[in-house]
Structure formats: C-alpha cells, structure tokens
PDB file of C-alpha atoms in Angstrom:
ATOM      1  CA  GLN F   1       5.697  17.485   9.696  1.00  0.00           C
ATOM      2  CA  VAL F   2       4.864  13.967   8.584  1.00  0.00           C
ATOM      3  CA  GLN F   3       4.894  13.350   4.854  1.00  0.00           C
ATOM      4  CA  LEU F   4       4.450  10.388   2.573  1.00  0.00           C
ATOM      5  CA  VAL F   5       5.778  10.616  -0.967  1.00  0.00           C
ATOM      6  CA  GLU F   6       5.230   7.882  -3.536  1.00  0.00           C
ATOM      7  CA  SER F   7       7.413   7.209  -6.547  1.00  0.00           C
ATOM      8  CA  GLY F   8       8.108   4.533  -9.128  1.00  0.00           C
ATOM      9  CA  GLY F   9       4.866   4.454 -11.066  1.00  0.00           C
ATOM     10  CA  GLY F  10       4.716   4.360 -14.837  1.00  0.00           C
ATOM     11  CA  LEU F  11       3.691   2.352 -17.858  1.00  0.00           C
ATOM     12  CA  VAL F  12       4.432  -1.366 -17.858  1.00  0.00           C
ATOM     13  CA  GLN F  13       3.398  -4.235 -20.097  1.00  0.00           C
ATOM     14  CA  ALA F  14       1.238  -7.035 -18.796  1.00  0.00           C
ATOM     15  CA  GLY F  15       3.374  -9.721 -17.215  1.00  0.00           C
ATOM     16  CA  GLY F  16       6.078  -7.232 -16.308  1.00  0.00           C
ATOM     17  CA  SER F  17       7.275  -5.859 -12.992  1.00  0.00           C
ATOM     18  CA  LEU F  18       7.363  -2.533 -11.252  1.00  0.00           C
ATOM     19  CA  LYS F  19       8.596  -1.383  -7.847  1.00  0.00           C
ATOM     20  CA  LEU F  20       6.930   1.479  -6.041  1.00  0.00           C
ATOM     21  CA  ALA F  21       8.400   3.365  -3.113  1.00  0.00           C
ATOM     22  CA  CYS F  22       6.726   5.275  -0.311  1.00  0.00           C
ATOM     23  CA  THR F  23       9.177   7.554   1.423  1.00  0.00           C
ATOM     24  CA  THR F  24       8.048   8.498   4.887  1.00  0.00           C
ATOM     25  CA  SER F  25       9.397  11.485   6.727  1.00  0.00           C
ATOM     26  CA  GLY F  26       8.570  12.295  10.303  1.00  0.00           C
ATOM     27  CA  PHE F  27       6.594   9.069  10.715  1.00  0.00           C
ATOM     28  CA  THR F  28       7.243   7.023  13.840  1.00  0.00           C
ATOM     29  CA  TRP F  29       7.131   3.272  13.356  1.00  0.00           C
ATOM     30  CA  GLY F  30       7.082   2.591  17.057  1.00  0.00           C
ATOM     31  CA  GLY F  31       3.959   1.443  18.820  1.00  0.00           C
ATOM     32  CA  ASP F  32       1.066   0.925  16.407  1.00  0.00           C
ATOM     33  CA  GLY F  33       2.654   2.300  13.248  1.00  0.00           C
ATOM     34  CA  THR F  34       1.122   0.904  10.064  1.00  0.00           C
ATOM     35  CA  VAL F  35       1.733   1.716   6.418  1.00  0.00           C
ATOM     36  CA  THR F  36      -0.574   0.414   3.717  1.00  0.00           C
ATOM     37  CA  TRP F  37      -0.530   0.655  -0.041  1.00  0.00           C
ATOM     38  CA  TRP F  38      -3.904   1.417  -1.607  1.00  0.00           C
ATOM     39  CA  ARG F  39      -5.067   1.757  -5.154  1.00  0.00           C
ATOM     40  CA  GLN F  40      -7.997   3.290  -6.906  1.00  0.00           C
ATOM     41  CA  ALA F  41      -8.979   2.949 -10.524  1.00  0.00           C
ATOM     42  CA  PRO F  42     -11.490   5.224 -12.227  1.00  0.00           C
ATOM     43  CA  GLY F  43     -15.020   4.200 -11.367  1.00  0.00           C
ATOM     44  CA  LYS F  44     -13.901   1.721  -8.734  1.00  0.00           C
ATOM     45  CA  ASP F  45     -13.706   1.787  -4.944  1.00  0.00           C
ATOM     46  CA  ARG F  46     -10.423   2.342  -3.175  1.00  0.00           C
ATOM     47  CA  GLU F  47      -8.797  -1.024  -2.508  1.00  0.00           C
ATOM     48  CA  GLY F  48      -6.287  -2.020   0.143  1.00  0.00           C
ATOM     49  CA  VAL F  49      -3.357  -3.668  -1.615  1.00  0.00           C
ATOM     50  CA  ALA F  50      -0.723  -4.483   1.002  1.00  0.00           C
ATOM     51  CA  CYS F  51      -0.091  -3.633   4.634  1.00  0.00           C
ATOM     52  CA  LEU F  52       2.909  -3.592   6.942  1.00  0.00           C
ATOM     53  CA  SER F  53       2.544  -3.077  10.673  1.00  0.00           C
ATOM     54  CA  ARG F  54       4.586  -3.606  13.768  1.00  0.00           C
ATOM     55  CA  ASN F  55       1.485  -5.232  15.275  1.00  0.00           C
ATOM     56  CA  PHE F  56       1.277  -8.019  12.707  1.00  0.00           C
ATOM     57  CA  ARG F  57       3.382 -11.138  12.375  1.00  0.00           C
ATOM     58  CA  GLY F  58       3.755 -10.532   8.681  1.00  0.00           C
ATOM     59  CA  PRO F  59       2.489  -8.410   5.807  1.00  0.00           C
ATOM     60  CA  LEU F  60      -1.125  -8.558   4.702  1.00  0.00           C
ATOM     61  CA  TYR F  61      -2.341  -8.505   1.102  1.00  0.00           C
ATOM     62  CA  GLY F  62      -5.541  -7.986  -0.766  1.00  0.00           C
ATOM     63  CA  ASP F  63      -6.852 -11.132  -2.450  1.00  0.00           C
ATOM     64  CA  SER F  64      -6.313  -9.764  -5.939  1.00  0.00           C
ATOM     65  CA  VAL F  65      -2.557  -9.305  -5.469  1.00  0.00           C
ATOM     66  CA  LYS F  66      -1.575 -12.242  -3.249  1.00  0.00           C
ATOM     67  CA  GLY F  67       1.374 -14.109  -4.680  1.00  0.00           C
ATOM     68  CA  ARG F  68       2.219 -11.283  -7.105  1.00  0.00           C
ATOM     69  CA  PHE F  69       2.909  -8.234  -4.946  1.00  0.00           C
ATOM     70  CA  THR F  70       5.333  -7.913  -2.044  1.00  0.00           C
ATOM     71  CA  ILE F  71       5.468  -5.139   0.528  1.00  0.00           C
ATOM     72  CA  SER F  72       8.670  -4.446   2.411  1.00  0.00           C
ATOM     73  CA  ARG F  73      10.336  -1.775   4.422  1.00  0.00           C
ATOM     74  CA  ASP F  74      13.862  -0.399   4.462  1.00  0.00           C
ATOM     75  CA  GLY F  75      14.226   2.379   6.994  1.00  0.00           C
ATOM     76  CA  ALA F  76      11.971   5.233   5.981  1.00  0.00           C
ATOM     77  CA  ASN F  77      10.941   3.614   2.704  1.00  0.00           C
ATOM     78  CA  VAL F  78       8.082   1.188   2.212  1.00  0.00           C
ATOM     79  CA  TYR F  79       8.224  -0.630  -1.101  1.00  0.00           C
ATOM     80  CA  LEU F  80       5.601  -2.363  -3.169  1.00  0.00           C
ATOM     81  CA  GLU F  81       7.131  -4.810  -5.603  1.00  0.00           C
ATOM     82  CA  MET F  82       4.666  -5.715  -8.301  1.00  0.00           C
ATOM     83  CA  ARG F  83       5.231  -8.798 -10.450  1.00  0.00           C
ATOM     84  CA  ASP F  84       3.207 -10.408 -13.214  1.00  0.00           C
ATOM     85  CA  VAL F  85       1.121  -7.263 -13.494  1.00  0.00           C
ATOM     86  CA  ARG F  86      -2.217  -7.320 -15.267  1.00  0.00           C
ATOM     87  CA  PRO F  87      -4.262  -4.616 -17.004  1.00  0.00           C
ATOM     88  CA  ASP F  88      -6.648  -4.551 -14.058  1.00  0.00           C
ATOM     89  CA  ASP F  89      -3.754  -3.501 -11.818  1.00  0.00           C
ATOM     90  CA  THR F  90      -3.955  -0.127 -13.538  1.00  0.00           C
ATOM     91  CA  ALA F  91      -4.732   2.463 -10.868  1.00  0.00           C
ATOM     92  CA  MET F  92      -3.428   5.336  -8.812  1.00  0.00           C
ATOM     93  CA  TYR F  93      -1.355   3.793  -6.047  1.00  0.00           C
ATOM     94  CA  VAL F  94      -1.262   5.675  -2.763  1.00  0.00           C
ATOM     95  CA  CYS F  95       0.442   4.912   0.508  1.00  0.00           C
ATOM     96  CA  ALA F  96      -1.111   5.795   3.822  1.00  0.00           C
ATOM     97  CA  ALA F  97       0.006   5.640   7.430  1.00  0.00           C
ATOM     98  CA  ALA F  98      -1.860   5.046  10.646  1.00  0.00           C
ATOM     99  CA  THR F  99      -0.885   5.217  14.286  1.00  0.00           C
ATOM    100  CA  THR F 100      -4.078   3.911  15.836  1.00  0.00           C
ATOM    101  CA  PRO F 101      -4.171   0.478  17.509  1.00  0.00           C
ATOM    102  CA  ARG F 102      -7.513  -0.058  15.756  1.00  0.00           C
ATOM    103  CA  VAL F 103      -5.658  -1.175  12.640  1.00  0.00           C
ATOM    104  CA  ARG F 104      -5.729  -4.944  13.014  1.00  0.00           C
ATOM    105  CA  THR F 105      -5.640  -7.930  10.709  1.00  0.00           C
ATOM    106  CA  THR F 106      -9.407  -7.620  10.266  1.00  0.00           C
ATOM    107  CA  THR F 107      -9.497  -3.848   9.799  1.00  0.00           C
ATOM    108  CA  TRP F 108      -6.320  -3.039   7.901  1.00  0.00           C
ATOM    109  CA  ASN F 109      -8.300  -2.127   4.794  1.00  0.00           C
ATOM    110  CA  TRP F 110     -10.613   0.325   6.527  1.00  0.00           C
ATOM    111  CA  SER F 111      -9.345   3.510   4.932  1.00  0.00           C
ATOM    112  CA  TYR F 112     -10.837   5.854   7.528  1.00  0.00           C
ATOM    113  CA  LEU F 113      -8.355   4.517  10.116  1.00  0.00           C
ATOM    114  CA  TYR F 114      -5.458   6.098   8.217  1.00  0.00           C
ATOM    115  CA  GLU F 115      -4.682   9.692   9.039  1.00  0.00           C
ATOM    116  CA  LEU F 116      -1.806  10.337   6.661  1.00  0.00           C
ATOM    117  CA  TRP F 117      -1.978   9.966   2.891  1.00  0.00           C
ATOM    118  CA  GLY F 118       0.432  10.549   0.064  1.00  0.00           C
ATOM    119  CA  GLN F 119      -0.403  12.064  -3.325  1.00  0.00           C
ATOM    120  CA  GLY F 120      -0.087   8.809  -5.209  1.00  0.00           C
ATOM    121  CA  THR F 121       1.750   7.468  -8.223  1.00  0.00           C
ATOM    122  CA  GLN F 122       0.013   6.245 -11.365  1.00  0.00           C
ATOM    123  CA  VAL F 123       0.534   2.707 -12.612  1.00  0.00           C
ATOM    124  CA  THR F 124      -0.709   1.803 -16.067  1.00  0.00           C
ATOM    125  CA  VAL F 125      -0.507  -1.754 -17.370  1.00  0.00           C
ATOM    126  CA  SER F 126      -0.838  -2.253 -21.097  1.00  0.00           C
ATOM    127  CA  SER F 127      -2.129  -5.497 -22.565  1.00  0.00           C
TER     128      SER F 127
END
C-alpha cells in the first residue's frame, strides 16, 4: 500500500524558516515517478509549490516561492525547505505523487494528474 505522510508544519514568524517532510512508503521512483508539494489556503485555489521528478533536469517551483523554497529528496523522504516565509505562505501543505508520464514541465501543477495524496501539514506564518 502506497502512503504519503507529511510532517514538520507549525507556527513560524515571518522571515523564519521551516522544513517539511513527505515520507513515502511503497512509492516507486523509477520510470515517471513525480512528487509535488502543494498548498491550499482557506478561500484560495490549490497551488503547486515545488516538484521533483525523475523526468526533469531539476526541480520546478511555483512563482511565488522561487528563491525561497527548496525541494529535495533523501531516499523515501521528500523535503520542502522554506526560508524567508511570509504570512501569505500560510496554508495546508500536502504532498502528492504521480506515476503518469503526462506530468511534464508544463503540466506539473495539474493536480488531477496526481493519484496519491497525503493528509497534509498546516503551516501558519505570523506577522
């Protein structure tokens, strides 16, 4: 059974840092494996934050987090390191995995391509 479990969320002051972890179990990174961090704040659409795929030359990031967030992988864990956080980074952060080759550099933030989702971890940034 494939599972994704997020951890590391919490309350952080603006300008601070936080590191989230997505622990994957049963997920195969071979072939077209992709893991993406998403976030959703109340009243807002789900937003792709950062993506890691064997098919890409490097990680991909949403425009709002470029230069501040870093996605990385260590074995079964996919991390999202958040630096210089802002109040508008407040959201539920969820990791999701896909195995379809349809996830490409132009479609990585199409949520319907992801078949496996975690429960999420809440990040709250205080001003």
